[in-house]
Backbone atoms as SQL, in Angstrom:
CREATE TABLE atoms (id INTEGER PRIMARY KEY, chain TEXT, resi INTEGER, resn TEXT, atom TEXT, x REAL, y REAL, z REAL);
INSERT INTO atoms VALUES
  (1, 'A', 1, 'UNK', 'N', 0.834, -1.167, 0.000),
  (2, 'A', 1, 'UNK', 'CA', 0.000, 0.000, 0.000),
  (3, 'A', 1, 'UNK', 'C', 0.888, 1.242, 0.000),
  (4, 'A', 2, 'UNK', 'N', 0.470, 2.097, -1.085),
  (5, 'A', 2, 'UNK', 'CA', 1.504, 3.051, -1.070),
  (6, 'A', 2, 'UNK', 'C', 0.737, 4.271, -0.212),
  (7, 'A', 3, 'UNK', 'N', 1.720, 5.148, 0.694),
  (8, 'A', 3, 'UNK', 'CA', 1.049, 6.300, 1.896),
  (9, 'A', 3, 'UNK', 'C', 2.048, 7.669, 0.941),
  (10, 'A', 4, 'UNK', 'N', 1.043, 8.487, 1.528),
  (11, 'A', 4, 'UNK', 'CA', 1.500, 10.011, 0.677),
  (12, 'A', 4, 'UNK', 'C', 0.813, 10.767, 0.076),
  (13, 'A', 5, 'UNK', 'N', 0.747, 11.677, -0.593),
  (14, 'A', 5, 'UNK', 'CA', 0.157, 12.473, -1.063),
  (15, 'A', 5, 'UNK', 'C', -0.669, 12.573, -2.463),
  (16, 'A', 6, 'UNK', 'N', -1.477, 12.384, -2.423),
  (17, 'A', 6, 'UNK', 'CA', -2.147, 12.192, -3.906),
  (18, 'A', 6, 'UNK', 'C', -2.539, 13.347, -4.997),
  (19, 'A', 7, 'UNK', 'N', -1.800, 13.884, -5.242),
  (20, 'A', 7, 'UNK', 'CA', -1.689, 15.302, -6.158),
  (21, 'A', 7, 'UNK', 'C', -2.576, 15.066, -7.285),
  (22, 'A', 8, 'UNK', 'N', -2.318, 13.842, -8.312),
  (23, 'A', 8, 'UNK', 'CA', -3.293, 14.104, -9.214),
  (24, 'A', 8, 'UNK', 'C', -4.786, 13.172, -8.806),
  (25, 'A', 9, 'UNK', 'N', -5.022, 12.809, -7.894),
  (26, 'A', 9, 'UNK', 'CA', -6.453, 12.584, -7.535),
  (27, 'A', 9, 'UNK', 'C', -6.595, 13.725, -7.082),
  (28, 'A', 10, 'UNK', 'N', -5.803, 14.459, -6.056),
  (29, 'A', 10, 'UNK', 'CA', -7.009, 16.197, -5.566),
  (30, 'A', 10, 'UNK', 'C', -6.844, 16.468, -6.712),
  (31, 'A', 11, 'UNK', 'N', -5.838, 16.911, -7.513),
  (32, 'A', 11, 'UNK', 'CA', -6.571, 17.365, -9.180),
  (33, 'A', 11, 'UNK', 'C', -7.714, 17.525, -9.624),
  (34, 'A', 12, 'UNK', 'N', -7.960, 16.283, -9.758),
  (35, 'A', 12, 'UNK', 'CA', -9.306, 15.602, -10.519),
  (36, 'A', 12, 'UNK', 'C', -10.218, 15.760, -9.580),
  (37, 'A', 13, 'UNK', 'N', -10.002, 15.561, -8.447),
  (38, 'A', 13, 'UNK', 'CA', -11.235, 16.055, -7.455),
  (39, 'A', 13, 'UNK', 'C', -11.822, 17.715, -7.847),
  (40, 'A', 14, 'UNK', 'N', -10.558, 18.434, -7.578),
  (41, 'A', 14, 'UNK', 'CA', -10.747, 20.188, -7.810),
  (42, 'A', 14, 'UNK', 'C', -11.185, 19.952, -9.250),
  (43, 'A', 15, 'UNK', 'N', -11.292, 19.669, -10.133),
  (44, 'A', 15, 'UNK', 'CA', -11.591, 19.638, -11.638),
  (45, 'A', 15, 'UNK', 'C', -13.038, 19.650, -11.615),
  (46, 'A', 16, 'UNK', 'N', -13.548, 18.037, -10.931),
  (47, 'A', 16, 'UNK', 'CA', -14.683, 17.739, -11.125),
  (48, 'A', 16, 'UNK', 'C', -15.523, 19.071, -10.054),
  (49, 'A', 17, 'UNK', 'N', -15.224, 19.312, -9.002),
  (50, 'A', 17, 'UNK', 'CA', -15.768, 20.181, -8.288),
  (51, 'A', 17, 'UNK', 'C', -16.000, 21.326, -9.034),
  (52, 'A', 18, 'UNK', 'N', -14.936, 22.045, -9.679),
  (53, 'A', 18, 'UNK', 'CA', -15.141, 23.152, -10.602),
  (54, 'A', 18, 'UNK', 'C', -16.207, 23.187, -11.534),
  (55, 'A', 19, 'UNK', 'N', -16.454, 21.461, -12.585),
  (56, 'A', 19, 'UNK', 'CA', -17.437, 21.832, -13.457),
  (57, 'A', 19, 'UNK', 'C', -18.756, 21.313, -12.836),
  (58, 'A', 20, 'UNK', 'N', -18.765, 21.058, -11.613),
  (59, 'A', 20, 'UNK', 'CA', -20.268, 21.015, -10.780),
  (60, 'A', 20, 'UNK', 'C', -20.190, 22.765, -10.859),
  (61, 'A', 21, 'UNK', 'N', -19.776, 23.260, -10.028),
  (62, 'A', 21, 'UNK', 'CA', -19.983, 24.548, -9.679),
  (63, 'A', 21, 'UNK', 'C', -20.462, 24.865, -10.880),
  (64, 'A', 22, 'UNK', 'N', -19.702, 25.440, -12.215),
  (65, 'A', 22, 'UNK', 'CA', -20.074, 25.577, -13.194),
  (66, 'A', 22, 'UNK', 'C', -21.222, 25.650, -13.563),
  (67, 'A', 23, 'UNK', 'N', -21.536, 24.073, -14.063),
  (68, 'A', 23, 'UNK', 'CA', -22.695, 23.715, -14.166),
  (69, 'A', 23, 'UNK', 'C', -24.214, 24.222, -13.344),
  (70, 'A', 24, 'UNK', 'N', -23.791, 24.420, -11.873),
  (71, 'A', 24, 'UNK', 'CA', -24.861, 25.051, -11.084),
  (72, 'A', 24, 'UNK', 'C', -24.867, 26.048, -11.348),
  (73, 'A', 25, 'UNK', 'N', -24.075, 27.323, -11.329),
  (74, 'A', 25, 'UNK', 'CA', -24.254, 28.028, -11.884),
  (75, 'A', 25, 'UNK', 'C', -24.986, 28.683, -13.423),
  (76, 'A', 26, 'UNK', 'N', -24.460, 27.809, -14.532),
  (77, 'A', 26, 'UNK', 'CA', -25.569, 27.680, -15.436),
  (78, 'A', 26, 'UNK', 'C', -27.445, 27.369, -15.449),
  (79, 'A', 27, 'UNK', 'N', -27.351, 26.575, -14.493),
  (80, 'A', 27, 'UNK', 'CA', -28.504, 26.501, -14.370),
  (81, 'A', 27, 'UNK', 'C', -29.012, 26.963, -13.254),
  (82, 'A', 28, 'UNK', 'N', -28.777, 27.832, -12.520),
  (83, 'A', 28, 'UNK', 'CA', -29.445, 28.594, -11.249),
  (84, 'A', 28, 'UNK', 'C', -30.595, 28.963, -11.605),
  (85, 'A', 29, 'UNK', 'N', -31.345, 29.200, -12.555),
  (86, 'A', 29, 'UNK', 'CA', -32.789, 29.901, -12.535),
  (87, 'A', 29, 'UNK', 'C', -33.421, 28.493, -12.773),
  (88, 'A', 30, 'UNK', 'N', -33.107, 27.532, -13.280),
  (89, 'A', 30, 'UNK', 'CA', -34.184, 26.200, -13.530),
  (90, 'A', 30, 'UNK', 'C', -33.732, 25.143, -12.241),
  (91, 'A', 31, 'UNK', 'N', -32.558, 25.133, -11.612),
  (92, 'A', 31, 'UNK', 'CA', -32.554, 24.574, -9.850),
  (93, 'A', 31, 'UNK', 'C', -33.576, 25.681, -9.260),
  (94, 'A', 32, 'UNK', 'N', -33.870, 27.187, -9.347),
  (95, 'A', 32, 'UNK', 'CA', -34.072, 27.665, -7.875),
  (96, 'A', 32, 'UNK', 'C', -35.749, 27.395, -8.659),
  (97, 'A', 33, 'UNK', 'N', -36.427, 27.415, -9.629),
  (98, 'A', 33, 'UNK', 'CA', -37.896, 27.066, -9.882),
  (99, 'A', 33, 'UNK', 'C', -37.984, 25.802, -9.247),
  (100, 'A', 34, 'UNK', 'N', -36.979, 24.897, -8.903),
  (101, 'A', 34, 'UNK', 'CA', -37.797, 23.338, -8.845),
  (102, 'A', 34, 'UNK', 'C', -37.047, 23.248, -6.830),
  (103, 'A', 35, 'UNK', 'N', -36.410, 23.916, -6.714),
  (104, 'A', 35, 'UNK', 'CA', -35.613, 23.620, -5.514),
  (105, 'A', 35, 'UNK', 'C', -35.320, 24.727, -4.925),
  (106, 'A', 36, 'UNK', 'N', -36.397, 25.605, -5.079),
  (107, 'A', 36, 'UNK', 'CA', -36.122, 26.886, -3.944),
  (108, 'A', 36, 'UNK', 'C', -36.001, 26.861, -2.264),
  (109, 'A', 37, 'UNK', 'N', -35.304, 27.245, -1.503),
  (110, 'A', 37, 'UNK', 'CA', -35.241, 27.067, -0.105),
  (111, 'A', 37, 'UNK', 'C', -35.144, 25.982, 0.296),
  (112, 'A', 38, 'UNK', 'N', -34.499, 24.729, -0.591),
  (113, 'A', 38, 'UNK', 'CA', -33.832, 24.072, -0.235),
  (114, 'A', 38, 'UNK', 'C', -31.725, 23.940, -0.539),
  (115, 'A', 39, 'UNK', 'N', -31.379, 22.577, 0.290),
  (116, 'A', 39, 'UNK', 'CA', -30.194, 22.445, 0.602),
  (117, 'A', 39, 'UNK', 'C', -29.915, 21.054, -0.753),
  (118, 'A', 40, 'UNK', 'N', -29.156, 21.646, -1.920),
  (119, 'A', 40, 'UNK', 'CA', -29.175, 20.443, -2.764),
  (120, 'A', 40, 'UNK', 'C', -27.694, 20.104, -2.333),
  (121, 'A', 41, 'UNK', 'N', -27.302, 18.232, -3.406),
  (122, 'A', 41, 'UNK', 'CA', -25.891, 17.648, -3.166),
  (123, 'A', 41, 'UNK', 'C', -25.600, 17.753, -4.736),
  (124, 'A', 42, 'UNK', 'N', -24.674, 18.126, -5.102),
  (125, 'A', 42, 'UNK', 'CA', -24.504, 18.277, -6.617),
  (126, 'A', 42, 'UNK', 'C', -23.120, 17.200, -6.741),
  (127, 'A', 43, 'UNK', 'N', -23.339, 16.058, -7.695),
  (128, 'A', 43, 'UNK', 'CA', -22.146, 15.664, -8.151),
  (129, 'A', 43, 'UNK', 'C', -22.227, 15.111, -9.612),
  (130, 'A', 44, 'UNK', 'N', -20.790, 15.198, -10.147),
  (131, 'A', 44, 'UNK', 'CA', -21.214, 15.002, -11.633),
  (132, 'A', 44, 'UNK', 'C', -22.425, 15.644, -12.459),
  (133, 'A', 45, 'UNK', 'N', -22.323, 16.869, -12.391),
  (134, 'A', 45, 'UNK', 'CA', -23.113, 17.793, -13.001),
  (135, 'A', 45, 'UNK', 'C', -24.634, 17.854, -12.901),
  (136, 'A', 46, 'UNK', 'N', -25.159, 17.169, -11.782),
  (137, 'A', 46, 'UNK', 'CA', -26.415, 17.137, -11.499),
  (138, 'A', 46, 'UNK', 'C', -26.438, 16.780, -10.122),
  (139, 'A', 47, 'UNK', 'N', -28.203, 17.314, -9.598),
  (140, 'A', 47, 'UNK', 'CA', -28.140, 16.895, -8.210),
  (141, 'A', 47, 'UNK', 'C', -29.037, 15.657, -7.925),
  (142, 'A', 48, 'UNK', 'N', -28.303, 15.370, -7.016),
  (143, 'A', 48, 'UNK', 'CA', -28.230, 13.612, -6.860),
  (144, 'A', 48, 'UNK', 'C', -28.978, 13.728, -5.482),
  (145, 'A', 49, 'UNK', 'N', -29.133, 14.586, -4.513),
  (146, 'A', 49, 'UNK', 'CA', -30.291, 14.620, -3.603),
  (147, 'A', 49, 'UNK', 'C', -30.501, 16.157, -3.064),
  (148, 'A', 50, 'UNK', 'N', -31.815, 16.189, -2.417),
  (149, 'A', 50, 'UNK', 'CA', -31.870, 17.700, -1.546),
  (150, 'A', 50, 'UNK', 'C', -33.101, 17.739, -0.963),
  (151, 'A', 51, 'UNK', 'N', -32.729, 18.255, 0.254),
  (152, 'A', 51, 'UNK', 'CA', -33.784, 18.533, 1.485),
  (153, 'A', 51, 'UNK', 'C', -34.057, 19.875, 2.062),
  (154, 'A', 52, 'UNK', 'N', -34.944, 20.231, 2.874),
  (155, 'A', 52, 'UNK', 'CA', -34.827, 21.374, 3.795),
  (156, 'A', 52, 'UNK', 'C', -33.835, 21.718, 4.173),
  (157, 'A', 53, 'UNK', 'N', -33.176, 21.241, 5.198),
  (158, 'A', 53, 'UNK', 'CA', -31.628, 21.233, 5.249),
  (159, 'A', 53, 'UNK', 'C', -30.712, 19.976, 5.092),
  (160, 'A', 54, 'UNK', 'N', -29.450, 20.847, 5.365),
  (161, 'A', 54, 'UNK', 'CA', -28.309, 19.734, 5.853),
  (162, 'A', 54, 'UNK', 'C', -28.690, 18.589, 6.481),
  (163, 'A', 55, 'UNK', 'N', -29.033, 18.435, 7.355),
  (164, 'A', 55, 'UNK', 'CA', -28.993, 16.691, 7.841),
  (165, 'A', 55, 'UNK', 'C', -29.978, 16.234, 7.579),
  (166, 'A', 56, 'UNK', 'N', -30.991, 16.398, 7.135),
  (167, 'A', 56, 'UNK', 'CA', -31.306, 15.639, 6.303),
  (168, 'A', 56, 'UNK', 'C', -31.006, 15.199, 5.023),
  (169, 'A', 57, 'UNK', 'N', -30.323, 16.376, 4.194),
  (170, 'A', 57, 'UNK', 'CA', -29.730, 15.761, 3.287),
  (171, 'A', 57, 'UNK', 'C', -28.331, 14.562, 3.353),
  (172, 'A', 58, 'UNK', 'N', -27.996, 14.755, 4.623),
  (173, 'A', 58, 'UNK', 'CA', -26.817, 13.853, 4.616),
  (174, 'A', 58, 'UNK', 'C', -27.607, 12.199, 4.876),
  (175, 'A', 59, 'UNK', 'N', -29.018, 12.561, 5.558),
  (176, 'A', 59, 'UNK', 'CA', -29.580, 11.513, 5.574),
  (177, 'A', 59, 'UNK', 'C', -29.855, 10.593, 4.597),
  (178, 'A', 60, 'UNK', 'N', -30.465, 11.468, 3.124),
  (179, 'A', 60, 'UNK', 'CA', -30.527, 10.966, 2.421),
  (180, 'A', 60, 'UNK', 'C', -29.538, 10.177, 1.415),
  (181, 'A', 61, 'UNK', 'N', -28.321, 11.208, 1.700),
  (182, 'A', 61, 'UNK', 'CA', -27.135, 10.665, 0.850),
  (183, 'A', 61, 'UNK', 'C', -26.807, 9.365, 1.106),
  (184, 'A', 62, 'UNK', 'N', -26.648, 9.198, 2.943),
  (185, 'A', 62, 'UNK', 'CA', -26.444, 8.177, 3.401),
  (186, 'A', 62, 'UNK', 'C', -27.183, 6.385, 2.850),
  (187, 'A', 63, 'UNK', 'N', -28.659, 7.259, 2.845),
  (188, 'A', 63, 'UNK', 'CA', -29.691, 6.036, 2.295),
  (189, 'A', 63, 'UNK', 'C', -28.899, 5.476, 0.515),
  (190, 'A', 64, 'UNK', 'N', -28.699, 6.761, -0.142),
  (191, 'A', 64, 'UNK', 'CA', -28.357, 6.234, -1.151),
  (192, 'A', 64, 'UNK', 'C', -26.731, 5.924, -1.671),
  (193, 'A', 65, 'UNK', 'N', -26.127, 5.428, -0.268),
  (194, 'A', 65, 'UNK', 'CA', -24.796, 5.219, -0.038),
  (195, 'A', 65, 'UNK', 'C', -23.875, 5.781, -1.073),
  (196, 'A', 66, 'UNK', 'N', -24.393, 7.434, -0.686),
  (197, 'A', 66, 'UNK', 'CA', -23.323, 8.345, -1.779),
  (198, 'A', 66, 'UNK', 'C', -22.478, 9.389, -0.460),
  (199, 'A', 67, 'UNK', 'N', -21.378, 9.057, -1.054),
  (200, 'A', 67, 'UNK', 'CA', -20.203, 9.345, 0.187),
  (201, 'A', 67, 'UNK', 'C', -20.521, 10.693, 0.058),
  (202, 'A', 68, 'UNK', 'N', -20.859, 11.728, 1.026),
  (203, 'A', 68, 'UNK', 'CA', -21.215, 12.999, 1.553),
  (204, 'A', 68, 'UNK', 'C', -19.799, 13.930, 1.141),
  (205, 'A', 69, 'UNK', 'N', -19.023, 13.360, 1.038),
  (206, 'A', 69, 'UNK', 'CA', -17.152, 14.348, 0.955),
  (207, 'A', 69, 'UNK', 'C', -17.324, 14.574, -0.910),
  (208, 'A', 70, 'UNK', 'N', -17.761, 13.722, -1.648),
  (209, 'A', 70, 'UNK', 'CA', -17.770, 13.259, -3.282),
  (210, 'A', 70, 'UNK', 'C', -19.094, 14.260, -3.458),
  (211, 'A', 71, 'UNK', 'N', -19.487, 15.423, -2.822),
  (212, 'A', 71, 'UNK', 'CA', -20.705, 16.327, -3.650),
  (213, 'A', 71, 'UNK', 'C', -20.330, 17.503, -3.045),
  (214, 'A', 72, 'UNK', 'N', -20.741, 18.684, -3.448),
  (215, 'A', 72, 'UNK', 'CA', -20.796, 19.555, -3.339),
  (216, 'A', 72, 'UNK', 'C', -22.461, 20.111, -2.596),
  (217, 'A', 73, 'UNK', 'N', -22.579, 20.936, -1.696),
  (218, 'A', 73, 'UNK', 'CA', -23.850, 21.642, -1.235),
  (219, 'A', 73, 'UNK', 'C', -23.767, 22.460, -1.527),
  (220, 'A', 74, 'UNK', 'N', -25.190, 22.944, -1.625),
  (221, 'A', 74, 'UNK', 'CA', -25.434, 24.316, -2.301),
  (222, 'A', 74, 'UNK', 'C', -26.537, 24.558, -1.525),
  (223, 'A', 75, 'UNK', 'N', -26.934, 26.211, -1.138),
  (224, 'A', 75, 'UNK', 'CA', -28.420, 26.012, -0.427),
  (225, 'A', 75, 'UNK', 'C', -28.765, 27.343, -1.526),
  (226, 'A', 76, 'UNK', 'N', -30.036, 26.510, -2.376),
  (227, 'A', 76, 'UNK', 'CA', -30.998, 27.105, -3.042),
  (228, 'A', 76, 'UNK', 'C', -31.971, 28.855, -2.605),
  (229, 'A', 77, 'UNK', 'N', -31.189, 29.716, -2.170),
  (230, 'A', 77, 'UNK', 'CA', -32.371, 30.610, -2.171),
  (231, 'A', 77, 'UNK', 'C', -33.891, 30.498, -2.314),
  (232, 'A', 78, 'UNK', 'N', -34.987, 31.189, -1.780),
  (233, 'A', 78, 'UNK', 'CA', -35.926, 31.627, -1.948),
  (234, 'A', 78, 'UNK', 'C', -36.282, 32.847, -3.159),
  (235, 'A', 79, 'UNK', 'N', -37.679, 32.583, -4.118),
  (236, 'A', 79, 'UNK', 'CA', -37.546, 33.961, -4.739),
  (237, 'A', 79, 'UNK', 'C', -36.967, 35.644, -3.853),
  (238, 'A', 80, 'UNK', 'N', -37.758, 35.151, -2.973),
  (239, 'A', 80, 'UNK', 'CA', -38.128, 36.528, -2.716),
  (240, 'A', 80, 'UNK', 'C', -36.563, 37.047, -1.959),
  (241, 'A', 81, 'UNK', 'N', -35.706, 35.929, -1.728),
  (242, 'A', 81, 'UNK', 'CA', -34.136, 36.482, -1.608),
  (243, 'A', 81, 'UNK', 'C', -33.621, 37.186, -2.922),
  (244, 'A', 82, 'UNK', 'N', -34.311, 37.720, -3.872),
  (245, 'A', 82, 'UNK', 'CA', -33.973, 38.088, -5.579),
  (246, 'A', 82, 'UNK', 'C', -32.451, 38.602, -5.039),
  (247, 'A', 83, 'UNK', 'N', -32.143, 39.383, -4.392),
  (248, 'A', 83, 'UNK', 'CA', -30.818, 40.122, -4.633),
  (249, 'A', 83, 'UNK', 'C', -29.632, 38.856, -4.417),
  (250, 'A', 84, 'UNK', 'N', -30.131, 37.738, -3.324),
  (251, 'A', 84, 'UNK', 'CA', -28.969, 37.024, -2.952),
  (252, 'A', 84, 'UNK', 'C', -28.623, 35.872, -4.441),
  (253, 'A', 85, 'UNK', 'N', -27.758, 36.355, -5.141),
  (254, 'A', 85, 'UNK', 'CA', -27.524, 35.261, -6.354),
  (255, 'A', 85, 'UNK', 'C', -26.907, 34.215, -5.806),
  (256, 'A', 86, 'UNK', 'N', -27.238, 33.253, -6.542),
  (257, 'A', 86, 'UNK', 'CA', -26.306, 31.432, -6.608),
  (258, 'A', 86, 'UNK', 'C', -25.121, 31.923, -6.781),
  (259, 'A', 87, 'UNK', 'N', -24.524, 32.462, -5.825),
  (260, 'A', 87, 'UNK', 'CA', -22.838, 31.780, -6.223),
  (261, 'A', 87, 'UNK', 'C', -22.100, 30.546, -6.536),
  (262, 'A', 88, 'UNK', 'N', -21.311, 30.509, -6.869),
  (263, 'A', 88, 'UNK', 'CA', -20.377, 29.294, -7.040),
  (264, 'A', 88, 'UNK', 'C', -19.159, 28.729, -5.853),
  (265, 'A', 89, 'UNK', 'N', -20.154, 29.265, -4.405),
  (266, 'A', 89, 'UNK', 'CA', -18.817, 29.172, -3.380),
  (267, 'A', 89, 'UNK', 'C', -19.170, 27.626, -2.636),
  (268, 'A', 90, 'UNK', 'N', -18.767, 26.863, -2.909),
  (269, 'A', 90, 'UNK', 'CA', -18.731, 25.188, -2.321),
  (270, 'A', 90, 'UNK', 'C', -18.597, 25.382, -0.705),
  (271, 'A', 91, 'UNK', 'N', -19.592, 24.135, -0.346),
  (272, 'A', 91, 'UNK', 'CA', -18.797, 23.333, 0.903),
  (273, 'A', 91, 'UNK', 'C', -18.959, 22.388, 0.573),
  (274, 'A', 92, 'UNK', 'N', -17.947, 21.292, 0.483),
  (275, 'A', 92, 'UNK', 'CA', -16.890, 20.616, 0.653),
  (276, 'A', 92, 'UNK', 'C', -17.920, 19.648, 1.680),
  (277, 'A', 93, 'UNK', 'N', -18.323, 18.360, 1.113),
  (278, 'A', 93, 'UNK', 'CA', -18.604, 16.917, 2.101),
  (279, 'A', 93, 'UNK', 'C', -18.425, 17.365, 3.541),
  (280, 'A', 94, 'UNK', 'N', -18.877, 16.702, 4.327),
  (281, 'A', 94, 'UNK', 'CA', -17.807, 16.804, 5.793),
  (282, 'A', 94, 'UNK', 'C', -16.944, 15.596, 6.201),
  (283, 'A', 95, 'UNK', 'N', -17.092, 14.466, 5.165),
  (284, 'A', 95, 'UNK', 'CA', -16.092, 13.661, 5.159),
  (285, 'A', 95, 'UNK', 'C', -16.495, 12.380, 5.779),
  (286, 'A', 96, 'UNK', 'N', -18.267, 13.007, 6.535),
  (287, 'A', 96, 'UNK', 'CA', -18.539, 11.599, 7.250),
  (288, 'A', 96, 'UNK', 'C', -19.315, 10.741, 6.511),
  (289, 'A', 97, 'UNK', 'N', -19.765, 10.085, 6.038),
  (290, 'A', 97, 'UNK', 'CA', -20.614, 9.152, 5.105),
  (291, 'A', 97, 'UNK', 'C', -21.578, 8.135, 5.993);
């Protein structure tokens, strides 16, 4: 078993994270019509679960034994937040699954 640092897997991790973001970003007005004021999990360019909040969404991830660290969260605004836009600022799994 080799121990150390894995440079080109975080690579590819930061890669894939980037074109989620991306991607959410592109579509922020057709996520916040179907998923307003909620907490979505975005991986591989789509979201793969979302709840009211956080723990429940980790709940769900859990059910569908998708490792919580491998998505990105995003929490969906409300219309009536109009000024607060979808950024593209990640958190990051918490690593527990």
């Amino acid at each position: 078993m080799k121990m150390g640092y894995d440079m080109e897997g975080d690579l590819e991790l930061l890669k894939e994270s980037m074109d989620d973001l991306l991607w959410f970003q592109k579509h922020a007005d057709e996520i916040r019509e179907e998923h307003e004021g909620q907490v979505v999990a975005i991986k591989n360019k789509s979201i793969v679960a979302y709840a009211p909040n956080s723990i429940i969404l980790l709940d769900k991830l859990k059910l569908k034994n998708i490792d919580s660290s491998d998505v990105i969260f995003k929490y969906v605004p409300e219309k009536s937040q109009a000024n607060h836009r979808l950024k593209p600022v990640a958190c990051m799994g918490t690593g527990s699954a």
